[in-house]
Amino acid sequence: MKLASDEPPPLSQLVLADRYLAAGETTPKHVFKRVARALAAAESPPRRTAIARLFYSNMLHGAIGAGRIMANAGTGHDATMINCFVHPIGSPAIGAGLVTAAHLESALAAASVTLAMGGGVGYDFSPVSPALSGTEQGANDARNVSSWIDRFDDACRALRFEGARRGAQMAVLRCDHPDLVTFVRAKRGRRRWTTFNTSVAVTDAFMRAVEEDTLWQLRHRAMPNPAQLAAGAHRLPDGDWCYATLPARALWRTIVECARDSAEPGLLFVDAINSANDLGAIETIAATNPCGEQPLPPWGSCVLGPIDLSRFVRHPFGVGGPPQFDFAKLGHCTRVQVRMLDNVLETTRWPLAEHQREARTKRRIGVGVTALADTLAMMRLAYASEGARSFAVEIMRCMRDNAYAASSALAEERGPYPAFDAARLLAHGRFAARLPEVVREAIAAHGLRNSHLLSLAPTGSVSLAFAGNCSSGIEPVYDWVHRRIVRIGGGEPRAYHAENRAYRLFRELHGSLASLPAYFVKASELAPSDHIAMLRALQPFVDAAISKTVIVPSAIAPSEIEALFFQAWRAGLKGITVFRPDKALDTVLMSGPSRQTERNAPCLGC
């Protein structure tokens, strides 16, 4: 049955035309055909037509590529289809604290190339020497961590981007870096580093020090300057220099208060990230992409592709029968999506040779989702309910099992990724060890084509352009009807009328006067712990990470933020970001007098 709610609303058409239509294209189907043909080029010539049709059909059923794929595949533009990267600051061979200004200039040049081609970049700035060190690049305040981030920010803003797209970056600093307080406070109350999200890489040791109210050392490999040495800085047994020792809770309060006031920094639980990584024996992860859903090693990258979950609901809202979800169809779409994303690794333009080398050694991809909140409403499940979380878990279990089965089948056909090691991957306690027996047997026999397969990212503009303004990623619906601020073309951001797609469908089926049922839940109606509960439920089924913002009340106290952070850490999450609505902050969504900014606003094109 054809419904009016299936037609893209005006805002969706604007975003589609501005960001995704190539010359001669006028509809999403045109984009799908272009992308399908371009990605099928990785197949053997006799199979290309059939595989292109398979990819096209999958996109019609809601399995699309992330923004860079949909915008760039098949266009001939000098742009990449890869959404996200992590770049090293210097080289692992150099050693932390021995990074010179020349190394940083080289990193800045690499970043500029990658950003100019459309890829967002994350960095761990911890190797940069502290402001009070005696090294070449740390000897004065013009050379400290924050000032180097200024340089990267300036370089990104100076680049010329087509249309509404802008560069997106992530700055990470370890919780024991001597410049941590300056870094954490850098964005508080002012517009600094506008192309960056920021996160603190916190360790389990730091969290325990906060919990137990013990002292914490700020340390670095670089030697302090003479004044610091005179003030008590000293060499540690492991070769680092201790710049200062202070109560862990003093640092913690600064992090918590800044996160409350400016939605930054977020926390990356790096020990959880590395212990859960099936490649932990051959790589160390210290940073993520700009939105946080991809913890990546140096030169790592990931190609993303969300699946619109609402497309698999039968009898939405109970019209025509009890709501049902087609798990078999979702499984099929997931398998095809794995093949399509693996093909991106063969057909994309790579900004740098280092990216291509790393990607083809491990072949990371990220099958994701969008419209989870819409799907829950259509299934008559309130977002914060235990039933909703259980249902979402079954969705992710289905996607996990089918993604790994598809990757094993691809390995049989094309060969496993070069770094594949069955014993390591299937060892007790590893992610793959929790797969169904039949999938584990296939992996043992044939290997895996891709080291990582699942990533839950924000899906801002693709959800607008190709899914009729459905709910983004796994986020709850901000509001059913609201004003959404979008930049069209090179103009200034403007507010546009926006209606959620599930809401439009409900109105079409039940009429404009019908009261919204209790399962229509907005983000502002959820407790912060409800967000964490959803993250905790889904993370065990995601081998990469989940990008999600925990929205908190405007009047929330720092102590409540602190409790949320500890709740996330104890739950084994890989990271957390909070957002407190504040009229002083930038806005991307508005509903009546209230305003909200997404921490992931730079990634609207994901």
Coordinates of C-alpha atoms in Angstrom, one line a residue:
M1 CA 0.0 0.0 0.0
K2 CA 1.4 3.3 -1.1
L3 CA 1.3 5.9 1.7
A4 CA 1.7 9.7 1.5
S5 CA 4.2 9.4 4.4
D6 CA 6.5 7.5 2.1
E7 CA 7.0 10.6 0.1
P8 CA 10.0 12.7 1.1
P9 CA 9.0 15.9 2.9
P10 CA 10.3 19.3 1.6
L11 CA 13.3 19.4 4.0
S12 CA 14.4 15.9 2.9
Q13 CA 14.2 17.0 -0.7
L14 CA 16.3 20.1 0.0
V15 CA 19.0 18.0 1.8
L16 CA 19.0 15.4 -0.9
A17 CA 19.5 18.0 -3.7
D18 CA 22.1 19.9 -1.7
R19 CA 24.3 17.0 -0.6
Y20 CA 23.7 13.9 -2.6
L21 CA 22.3 14.4 -6.1
A22 CA 24.9 14.3 -8.9
A23 CA 24.5 16.0 -12.2
G24 CA 21.3 14.8 -13.9
E25 CA 19.9 13.1 -10.8
T26 CA 16.6 14.2 -9.3
T27 CA 15.4 11.3 -7.0
P28 CA 16.9 9.0 -4.3
K29 CA 16.5 6.1 -6.8
H30 CA 18.9 7.9 -9.2
V31 CA 21.5 8.1 -6.3
F32 CA 20.9 4.4 -5.5
K33 CA 21.6 3.3 -9.1
R34 CA 24.8 5.4 -9.3
V35 CA 26.1 4.1 -6.1
A36 CA 25.2 0.4 -6.8
R37 CA 26.9 0.5 -10.2
A38 CA 30.0 2.1 -8.8
L39 CA 30.4 -0.4 -5.9
A40 CA 29.6 -3.4 -8.2
A41 CA 32.8 -2.5 -10.1
A42 CA 34.7 -4.4 -7.5
E43 CA 33.1 -7.6 -8.7
S44 CA 34.3 -9.8 -11.6
P45 CA 32.9 -8.5 -14.9
P46 CA 30.3 -11.3 -15.4
R47 CA 28.8 -10.6 -12.0
R48 CA 28.7 -6.8 -12.0
T49 CA 25.2 -6.3 -13.4
A50 CA 23.6 -8.8 -11.1
I51 CA 25.5 -7.4 -8.0
A52 CA 24.6 -3.9 -8.9
R53 CA 20.9 -4.9 -9.0
L54 CA 21.4 -6.6 -5.6
F55 CA 22.9 -3.5 -4.1
Y56 CA 20.2 -1.3 -5.7
S57 CA 17.4 -3.5 -4.3
N58 CA 19.0 -3.5 -0.8
M59 CA 19.1 0.3 -0.8
L60 CA 15.4 0.4 -1.8
H61 CA 14.8 -1.7 1.2
G62 CA 16.6 0.8 3.5
A63 CA 20.2 -0.4 3.5
I64 CA 22.1 2.6 2.4
G65 CA 25.7 3.9 2.6
A66 CA 26.8 6.6 4.9
G67 CA 27.1 10.2 3.6
R68 CA 30.4 10.0 1.8
I69 CA 29.4 6.9 -0.1
M70 CA 26.1 8.3 -1.3
A71 CA 27.6 11.6 -2.2
N72 CA 30.8 10.4 -3.9
A73 CA 30.5 6.9 -5.3
G74 CA 30.4 7.0 -9.1
T75 CA 30.8 10.7 -9.5
G76 CA 34.5 11.0 -10.4
H77 CA 35.0 13.6 -7.8
D78 CA 38.3 13.8 -6.0
A79 CA 36.7 12.7 -2.8
T80 CA 36.8 9.6 -0.6
M81 CA 33.9 7.3 0.3
I82 CA 35.4 6.7 3.7
N83 CA 33.7 8.7 6.5
C84 CA 36.3 8.5 9.2
F85 CA 39.9 8.2 10.0
V86 CA 42.3 8.4 12.9
H87 CA 45.8 9.9 12.3
P88 CA 48.8 9.6 14.5
I89 CA 50.6 12.6 15.9
G90 CA 54.1 11.6 14.9
S91 CA 55.0 7.9 14.6
P92 CA 54.8 5.1 17.1
A93 CA 58.5 4.6 16.4
I94 CA 59.3 8.1 17.6
G95 CA 58.0 7.6 21.1
A96 CA 55.7 9.8 23.2
G97 CA 57.3 13.0 24.2
L98 CA 59.8 13.0 21.4
V99 CA 57.4 14.5 18.8
T100 CA 58.9 17.6 17.4
A101 CA 57.3 20.6 15.7
A102 CA 58.4 19.1 12.3
H103 CA 56.4 15.9 13.1
L104 CA 53.4 18.0 14.0
E105 CA 53.6 20.0 10.8
S106 CA 53.7 16.7 8.9
A107 CA 50.6 15.5 10.8
L108 CA 48.9 18.8 10.0
A109 CA 49.7 18.3 6.3
A110 CA 48.3 14.8 6.3
A111 CA 45.1 16.0 8.1
S112 CA 44.6 18.7 5.5
V113 CA 44.8 16.2 2.6
T114 CA 42.3 13.9 4.3
L115 CA 39.9 16.6 5.4
A116 CA 39.9 18.2 1.9
M117 CA 38.8 14.8 0.4
G118 CA 35.8 14.6 2.8
G119 CA 37.1 12.4 5.6
G120 CA 36.7 13.3 9.3
V121 CA 39.8 12.8 11.4
G122 CA 40.5 11.9 15.0
Y123 CA 43.8 12.4 16.8
D124 CA 45.4 11.5 20.2
F125 CA 47.3 14.6 21.1
S126 CA 48.9 12.9 24.1
P127 CA 52.3 12.5 22.5
V128 CA 52.6 16.3 22.3
S129 CA 54.9 17.7 25.0
P130 CA 53.4 19.7 27.8
A131 CA 53.6 23.5 27.9
L132 CA 56.1 23.3 30.8
S133 CA 58.5 20.9 29.2
G134 CA 61.9 21.7 28.0
T135 CA 61.6 20.1 24.5
E136 CA 61.6 22.0 21.2
Q137 CA 57.8 21.8 20.7
G138 CA 56.8 22.2 24.4
A139 CA 59.1 24.9 25.6
N140 CA 56.6 27.8 25.6
D141 CA 52.8 28.3 25.6
A142 CA 52.8 28.7 21.8
R143 CA 53.8 25.1 21.5
N144 CA 51.4 23.3 23.9
V145 CA 48.7 20.9 23.2
S146 CA 45.9 23.4 23.0
S147 CA 47.8 25.7 20.6
W148 CA 48.5 22.8 18.3
I149 CA 44.8 22.0 18.2
D150 CA 44.2 25.6 17.3
R151 CA 46.5 25.1 14.3
F152 CA 44.6 22.0 13.2
D153 CA 41.3 23.8 13.7
D154 CA 42.4 26.8 11.7
A155 CA 43.6 24.6 8.9
C156 CA 40.3 22.8 8.7
R157 CA 38.3 26.0 8.7
A158 CA 40.5 27.4 5.9
L159 CA 39.7 24.5 3.6
R160 CA 37.1 25.1 0.9
F161 CA 34.2 22.5 1.0
E162 CA 31.4 22.1 -1.5
G163 CA 27.9 22.9 -0.3
A164 CA 27.0 22.4 3.4
R165 CA 29.7 19.9 4.3
R166 CA 32.3 21.0 6.7
G167 CA 35.4 19.2 8.1
A168 CA 35.0 17.2 11.4
Q169 CA 37.7 16.4 13.8
M170 CA 38.2 14.8 17.2
A171 CA 40.8 15.7 19.8
V172 CA 41.7 13.2 22.5
L173 CA 44.0 13.7 25.4
R174 CA 44.9 11.2 28.1
C175 CA 43.8 11.7 31.7
D176 CA 47.4 11.9 32.9
H177 CA 48.7 14.5 30.5
P178 CA 50.1 17.6 32.2
D179 CA 48.1 19.9 29.9
L180 CA 44.8 18.2 30.7
V181 CA 43.1 21.0 32.6
T182 CA 43.9 23.5 29.9
F183 CA 42.6 21.1 27.3
V184 CA 39.4 20.3 29.2
R185 CA 38.6 24.0 29.8
A186 CA 39.4 25.2 26.3
K187 CA 35.9 25.1 24.9
R188 CA 34.0 26.1 28.1
G189 CA 31.9 29.1 27.4
R190 CA 33.4 30.1 24.1
R191 CA 33.6 29.2 20.4
R192 CA 37.0 27.6 20.2
W193 CA 37.9 24.6 18.1
T194 CA 34.6 24.7 16.1
T195 CA 35.6 21.8 13.9
F196 CA 36.5 19.6 16.8
N197 CA 34.7 17.4 19.3
T198 CA 36.9 16.7 22.4
S199 CA 37.3 13.7 24.6
V200 CA 39.4 12.6 27.5
A201 CA 40.9 9.1 27.3
V202 CA 40.3 7.9 30.9
T203 CA 41.8 4.7 32.2
D204 CA 40.5 2.3 34.8
A205 CA 43.3 3.4 37.1
F206 CA 42.1 7.0 37.0
M207 CA 38.5 6.1 37.6
R208 CA 39.6 4.0 40.6
A209 CA 41.7 6.9 41.9
V210 CA 38.6 9.1 41.7
E211 CA 36.5 6.5 43.3
E212 CA 38.9 6.0 46.2
D213 CA 39.9 9.7 46.5
T214 CA 43.6 9.1 46.0
L215 CA 46.4 11.1 44.4
W216 CA 47.0 11.2 40.6
Q217 CA 50.2 11.9 38.7
L218 CA 50.3 14.1 35.7
R219 CA 53.2 12.7 33.7
H220 CA 54.9 12.7 30.3
R221 CA 57.9 11.3 28.5
A222 CA 59.2 14.8 27.8
M223 CA 61.5 16.4 30.4
P224 CA 60.1 19.3 32.4
N225 CA 61.7 22.7 32.1
P226 CA 64.2 24.0 34.8
A227 CA 61.5 25.8 36.7
Q228 CA 59.3 22.7 36.9
L229 CA 62.3 20.6 38.0
A230 CA 63.0 23.1 40.7
A231 CA 59.4 22.9 41.8
G232 CA 59.6 19.2 42.4
A233 CA 59.0 17.5 39.0
H234 CA 60.9 14.2 39.0
R235 CA 61.8 11.1 36.9
L236 CA 59.7 8.0 37.4
P237 CA 61.0 4.4 37.3
D238 CA 59.4 3.8 33.9
G239 CA 61.2 6.7 32.3
D240 CA 58.3 9.2 32.4
W241 CA 58.6 12.5 34.2
C242 CA 56.0 13.4 36.9
Y243 CA 55.0 17.0 36.5
A244 CA 52.5 17.2 39.3
T245 CA 50.7 15.1 41.9
L246 CA 47.2 16.2 42.9
P247 CA 43.9 14.7 44.1
A248 CA 42.3 12.7 41.3
R249 CA 38.9 14.2 42.3
A250 CA 40.2 17.7 41.6
L251 CA 40.8 16.8 38.0
W252 CA 37.6 14.9 37.9
R253 CA 35.5 17.9 39.1
T254 CA 37.0 20.0 36.3
I255 CA 36.1 17.3 33.7
V256 CA 32.5 16.9 35.1
E257 CA 31.8 20.6 35.3
C258 CA 33.0 21.4 31.8
A259 CA 31.0 18.4 30.4
R260 CA 28.0 19.8 32.1
D261 CA 28.5 23.4 31.0
S262 CA 29.6 22.8 27.4
A263 CA 28.8 19.2 26.5
E264 CA 32.5 18.6 26.2
P265 CA 34.7 16.7 26.8
G266 CA 33.3 13.3 26.4
L267 CA 34.9 10.3 28.0
L268 CA 36.6 7.5 26.2
F269 CA 37.1 4.4 28.4
V270 CA 40.3 3.4 26.6
D271 CA 40.9 0.2 28.7
A272 CA 37.4 -1.1 27.8
I273 CA 38.0 -0.2 24.2
N274 CA 41.3 -2.0 24.0
S275 CA 40.3 -5.1 26.1
A276 CA 37.3 -5.6 23.8
N277 CA 39.2 -5.2 20.6
D278 CA 39.8 -8.6 18.9
L279 CA 42.9 -7.1 17.3
G280 CA 44.3 -5.9 20.6
A281 CA 47.3 -8.1 20.3
I282 CA 48.5 -6.3 17.2
E283 CA 47.2 -2.7 17.7
T284 CA 46.6 -0.1 20.4
I285 CA 43.7 2.3 20.1
A286 CA 44.0 5.7 21.7
A287 CA 41.5 7.8 19.7
T288 CA 38.2 7.6 17.8
N289 CA 36.7 9.2 14.7
P290 CA 35.0 12.6 15.2
C291 CA 31.7 11.1 16.3
G292 CA 33.1 8.3 18.6
E293 CA 31.5 5.2 17.0
Q294 CA 34.9 4.0 15.6
P295 CA 37.8 3.5 17.9
L296 CA 40.7 3.2 15.5
P297 CA 44.4 2.6 15.5
P298 CA 46.8 5.0 13.8
W299 CA 45.9 5.4 10.1
G300 CA 42.7 3.4 10.8
S301 CA 39.5 4.1 8.9
C302 CA 36.0 2.7 8.6
V303 CA 33.4 2.7 5.9
L304 CA 29.9 3.0 7.3
G305 CA 26.4 2.0 6.1
P306 CA 23.2 2.3 8.2
I307 CA 20.1 0.2 7.7
D308 CA 16.7 1.8 8.2
L309 CA 15.1 -0.5 10.8
S310 CA 11.6 1.0 10.3
R311 CA 11.4 -0.6 6.9
F312 CA 11.1 -4.1 8.4
V313 CA 8.0 -3.3 10.5
R314 CA 4.7 -4.9 9.4
H315 CA 1.4 -3.6 10.7
P316 CA 2.9 -0.4 12.3
F317 CA 1.1 0.8 15.4
G318 CA -1.1 -2.3 15.2
V319 CA -3.0 -1.2 12.1
G320 CA -4.2 -4.4 10.3
G321 CA -2.9 -6.7 13.0
P322 CA -0.3 -6.9 15.7
P323 CA 3.0 -5.2 14.8
Q324 CA 5.6 -7.6 13.5
F325 CA 9.3 -7.3 12.6
D326 CA 10.8 -9.1 9.7
F327 CA 14.0 -10.4 11.1
A328 CA 14.6 -12.7 8.1
K329 CA 14.6 -9.7 5.8
L330 CA 16.8 -7.7 8.1
G331 CA 19.3 -10.6 8.1
H332 CA 19.3 -10.7 4.3
C333 CA 19.9 -6.9 4.0
T334 CA 22.7 -7.1 6.6
R335 CA 24.5 -9.8 4.5
V336 CA 24.2 -7.8 1.3
Q337 CA 25.4 -4.6 3.2
V338 CA 28.6 -6.4 4.3
R339 CA 29.4 -7.2 0.7
M340 CA 28.6 -3.6 -0.5
L341 CA 30.8 -2.0 2.2
D342 CA 33.6 -4.4 1.6
N343 CA 33.5 -3.3 -2.0
V344 CA 33.9 0.3 -1.0
L345 CA 37.4 -0.6 0.3
E346 CA 38.3 -1.6 -3.3
T347 CA 36.6 1.2 -5.2
T348 CA 37.2 4.3 -3.0
R349 CA 39.8 7.0 -3.5
W350 CA 42.2 7.0 -0.5
P351 CA 43.6 10.3 0.7
L352 CA 46.9 8.7 1.7
A353 CA 48.7 5.5 1.1
E354 CA 48.9 4.8 4.8
H355 CA 45.1 4.7 4.9
Q356 CA 44.9 2.2 2.1
R357 CA 47.6 0.0 3.7
E358 CA 46.0 -0.1 7.1
A359 CA 42.5 -0.6 5.7
R360 CA 43.4 -3.5 3.4
T361 CA 45.3 -5.3 6.2
K362 CA 42.3 -5.3 8.5
R363 CA 39.3 -4.4 6.2
R364 CA 37.2 -2.7 8.9
I365 CA 33.6 -1.8 8.0
G366 CA 30.7 -0.7 10.0
V367 CA 27.1 -1.9 9.3
G368 CA 24.9 0.3 11.4
V369 CA 21.3 1.3 12.0
T370 CA 19.0 4.3 11.8
A371 CA 15.4 4.9 12.9
L372 CA 15.5 2.7 16.0
A373 CA 13.2 5.1 17.9
D374 CA 10.8 5.2 15.0
T375 CA 10.8 1.4 14.9
L376 CA 10.1 1.1 18.6
A377 CA 7.1 3.5 18.3
M378 CA 5.8 1.5 15.3
M379 CA 6.1 -1.7 17.4
R380 CA 4.2 0.1 20.2
L381 CA 7.2 0.0 22.5
A382 CA 8.3 3.0 24.7
Y383 CA 12.0 3.8 24.2
A384 CA 12.8 3.5 27.9
S385 CA 10.9 0.2 28.5
E386 CA 12.6 -3.1 29.2
G387 CA 10.6 -4.5 26.3
A388 CA 12.1 -1.9 23.9
R389 CA 15.7 -2.7 25.0
S390 CA 15.0 -6.5 24.7
F391 CA 13.6 -5.9 21.2
A392 CA 16.6 -3.7 20.2
V393 CA 19.0 -6.4 21.5
E394 CA 17.3 -9.0 19.2
I395 CA 17.8 -6.6 16.3
M396 CA 21.5 -6.3 17.0
R397 CA 21.9 -10.0 17.6
C398 CA 20.3 -10.6 14.2
M399 CA 22.6 -8.1 12.6
R400 CA 25.7 -9.4 14.4
D401 CA 25.2 -13.0 13.5
N402 CA 24.3 -12.3 9.8
A403 CA 27.2 -9.8 9.4
Y404 CA 29.8 -12.3 10.7
A405 CA 28.3 -15.1 8.6
A406 CA 28.4 -12.9 5.5
S407 CA 32.0 -11.8 6.2
S408 CA 33.0 -15.5 6.5
A409 CA 31.3 -16.3 3.2
L410 CA 33.2 -13.4 1.6
A411 CA 36.4 -14.8 3.1
E412 CA 35.7 -18.1 1.4
E413 CA 35.2 -16.3 -1.9
R414 CA 37.8 -13.6 -1.7
G415 CA 40.2 -14.6 1.1
P416 CA 40.3 -13.4 4.7
Y417 CA 41.8 -10.1 5.7
P418 CA 45.6 -10.4 5.9
A419 CA 45.8 -9.9 9.7
F420 CA 43.2 -12.7 10.4
D421 CA 44.1 -15.2 13.1
A422 CA 41.5 -17.8 13.9
A423 CA 42.9 -18.8 17.3
R424 CA 43.1 -15.2 18.4
L425 CA 39.7 -14.2 17.1
L426 CA 37.8 -17.3 18.5
A427 CA 39.6 -17.4 21.9
H428 CA 37.4 -17.5 25.0
G429 CA 36.2 -14.1 26.0
R430 CA 36.6 -12.5 22.5
F431 CA 33.7 -10.9 20.7
A432 CA 33.5 -13.6 18.0
A433 CA 33.5 -16.4 20.7
R434 CA 29.9 -15.3 21.5
L435 CA 28.6 -16.0 18.0
P436 CA 26.4 -19.0 17.2
E437 CA 28.2 -22.2 16.7
V438 CA 27.5 -22.5 13.0
V439 CA 29.0 -19.0 12.4
R440 CA 32.1 -19.9 14.5
E441 CA 32.6 -23.1 12.6
A442 CA 32.4 -21.1 9.3
I443 CA 35.0 -18.6 10.6
A444 CA 37.3 -21.4 11.7
A445 CA 37.0 -23.0 8.3
H446 CA 37.2 -20.0 6.0
G447 CA 38.2 -17.0 8.1
L448 CA 36.7 -13.5 8.1
R449 CA 36.9 -10.9 5.3
N450 CA 36.6 -8.0 7.8
S451 CA 38.1 -7.5 11.3
H452 CA 35.2 -5.4 12.5
L453 CA 31.7 -5.3 11.1
L454 CA 29.3 -3.3 13.3
S455 CA 29.3 0.3 14.2
L456 CA 26.3 2.5 15.4
A457 CA 26.9 6.0 14.1
P458 CA 24.9 9.2 14.0
T459 CA 23.0 9.4 10.7
G460 CA 22.0 13.0 10.4
S461 CA 21.7 14.0 6.8
V462 CA 21.2 10.5 5.3
S463 CA 18.3 10.0 7.6
L464 CA 16.9 13.3 6.3
A465 CA 17.6 12.7 2.6
F466 CA 16.9 9.0 2.2
A467 CA 14.6 8.1 5.2
G468 CA 12.2 11.0 5.3
N469 CA 13.5 12.5 8.6
C470 CA 13.4 9.3 10.7
S471 CA 15.0 9.3 14.1
S472 CA 18.8 9.3 13.8
G473 CA 20.9 6.2 14.7
I474 CA 19.8 4.8 18.0
E475 CA 18.8 8.2 19.4
P476 CA 15.3 8.8 20.8
V477 CA 13.2 11.3 18.8
Y478 CA 14.1 14.8 19.7
D479 CA 10.5 15.9 19.0
W480 CA 7.8 14.8 16.7
V481 CA 7.3 18.2 15.2
H482 CA 10.1 20.8 15.5
R483 CA 12.3 23.3 13.7
R484 CA 15.6 21.9 12.6
I485 CA 18.5 24.0 11.7
V486 CA 20.2 23.0 8.5
R487 CA 22.8 24.6 6.3
I488 CA 21.8 24.4 2.6
G489 CA 24.4 25.2 0.1
G490 CA 27.0 27.6 1.2
G491 CA 24.5 29.8 3.0
E492 CA 24.0 30.4 6.7
P493 CA 22.2 27.8 8.8
R494 CA 18.4 28.2 8.7
A495 CA 15.5 26.7 10.7
Y496 CA 13.1 24.5 8.7
H497 CA 9.9 22.9 9.7
A498 CA 10.5 19.1 10.3
E499 CA 8.1 16.3 11.2
N500 CA 9.3 12.9 12.3
R501 CA 8.5 10.2 9.7
A502 CA 6.9 7.8 12.3
Y503 CA 4.7 10.7 13.4
R504 CA 3.6 11.4 9.9
L505 CA 2.7 7.8 9.4
F506 CA 0.7 7.7 12.6
R507 CA -1.2 10.8 11.6
E508 CA -1.9 9.3 8.2
L509 CA -3.2 6.1 9.7
H510 CA -5.1 7.6 12.7
G511 CA -6.0 11.1 11.7
S512 CA -4.8 14.5 12.9
L513 CA -6.9 14.6 16.0
A514 CA -5.9 11.2 17.5
S515 CA -3.9 11.5 20.7
L516 CA -0.4 10.2 20.6
P517 CA -0.1 6.9 22.6
A518 CA 2.2 6.7 25.6
Y519 CA 4.8 4.9 23.5
F520 CA 5.5 8.1 21.6
V521 CA 8.3 9.2 23.8
K522 CA 10.6 12.2 23.2
A523 CA 14.2 12.6 24.3
S524 CA 13.2 15.2 26.9
E525 CA 10.9 12.7 28.6
L526 CA 13.7 10.2 29.2
A527 CA 15.8 10.0 32.3
P528 CA 19.6 10.1 31.6
S529 CA 19.8 6.6 32.9
D530 CA 17.5 5.4 30.2
H531 CA 20.0 6.4 27.5
I532 CA 22.8 4.5 29.3
A533 CA 20.5 1.5 29.7
M534 CA 20.0 1.4 25.9
L535 CA 23.8 1.7 25.4
R536 CA 24.5 -1.0 27.9
A537 CA 22.0 -3.3 26.2
L538 CA 23.4 -2.9 22.7
Q539 CA 27.2 -2.6 23.2
P540 CA 27.8 -6.4 23.7
F541 CA 26.5 -6.9 20.1
V542 CA 28.6 -4.2 18.5
D543 CA 32.3 -4.9 17.9
A544 CA 33.2 -1.3 17.3
A545 CA 31.4 1.3 19.4
I546 CA 28.2 3.4 19.6
S547 CA 27.8 7.1 19.1
K548 CA 25.1 8.4 21.4
T549 CA 24.5 11.6 23.4
V550 CA 23.0 11.3 26.8
I551 CA 20.6 14.3 27.1
V552 CA 20.4 15.6 30.7
P553 CA 18.1 18.2 32.3
S554 CA 19.1 21.8 32.1
A555 CA 19.2 22.0 35.9
I556 CA 21.2 18.9 36.5
A557 CA 23.9 19.1 39.2
P558 CA 27.5 18.2 38.6
S559 CA 27.1 15.4 41.1
E560 CA 24.5 13.8 38.9
I561 CA 26.8 14.1 35.9
E562 CA 29.5 12.4 37.9
A563 CA 27.1 9.6 38.8
L564 CA 26.2 9.1 35.1
F565 CA 29.8 8.9 34.2
F566 CA 30.5 6.3 36.8
Q567 CA 27.4 4.3 35.8
A568 CA 28.7 4.2 32.2
W569 CA 32.2 3.1 33.3
R570 CA 30.9 0.4 35.6
A571 CA 28.5 -0.8 32.8
G572 CA 31.6 -1.5 30.6
L573 CA 30.7 1.2 28.0
K574 CA 33.4 2.4 25.6
G575 CA 32.5 6.0 26.0
I576 CA 29.9 8.6 27.0
T577 CA 29.0 12.1 26.1
V578 CA 26.3 14.2 27.9
F579 CA 24.4 17.2 26.6
R580 CA 22.6 19.8 28.8
P581 CA 20.2 22.0 26.7
D582 CA 21.4 25.6 26.9
K583 CA 20.4 28.6 24.8
A584 CA 23.9 29.9 24.8
L585 CA 25.1 26.8 22.9
D586 CA 24.9 26.3 19.1
T587 CA 21.6 24.8 17.9
V588 CA 20.8 22.2 15.3
L589 CA 17.3 21.3 16.6
M590 CA 14.7 23.6 18.0
S591 CA 11.2 22.9 19.5
G592 CA 9.3 25.9 20.7
P593 CA 11.5 27.9 23.1
S594 CA 13.9 25.1 23.9
R595 CA 17.1 24.4 22.0
Q596 CA 19.4 21.4 21.7
T597 CA 22.8 20.9 20.1
E598 CA 24.1 17.5 19.2
R599 CA 27.6 16.8 20.3
N600 CA 27.9 15.2 16.9
A601 CA 26.8 18.2 14.9
P602 CA 30.0 18.2 12.8
C603 CA 29.0 14.7 11.6
L604 CA 25.6 15.7 10.2
G605 CA 26.6 14.0 7.0
C606 CA 27.4 10.6 8.5

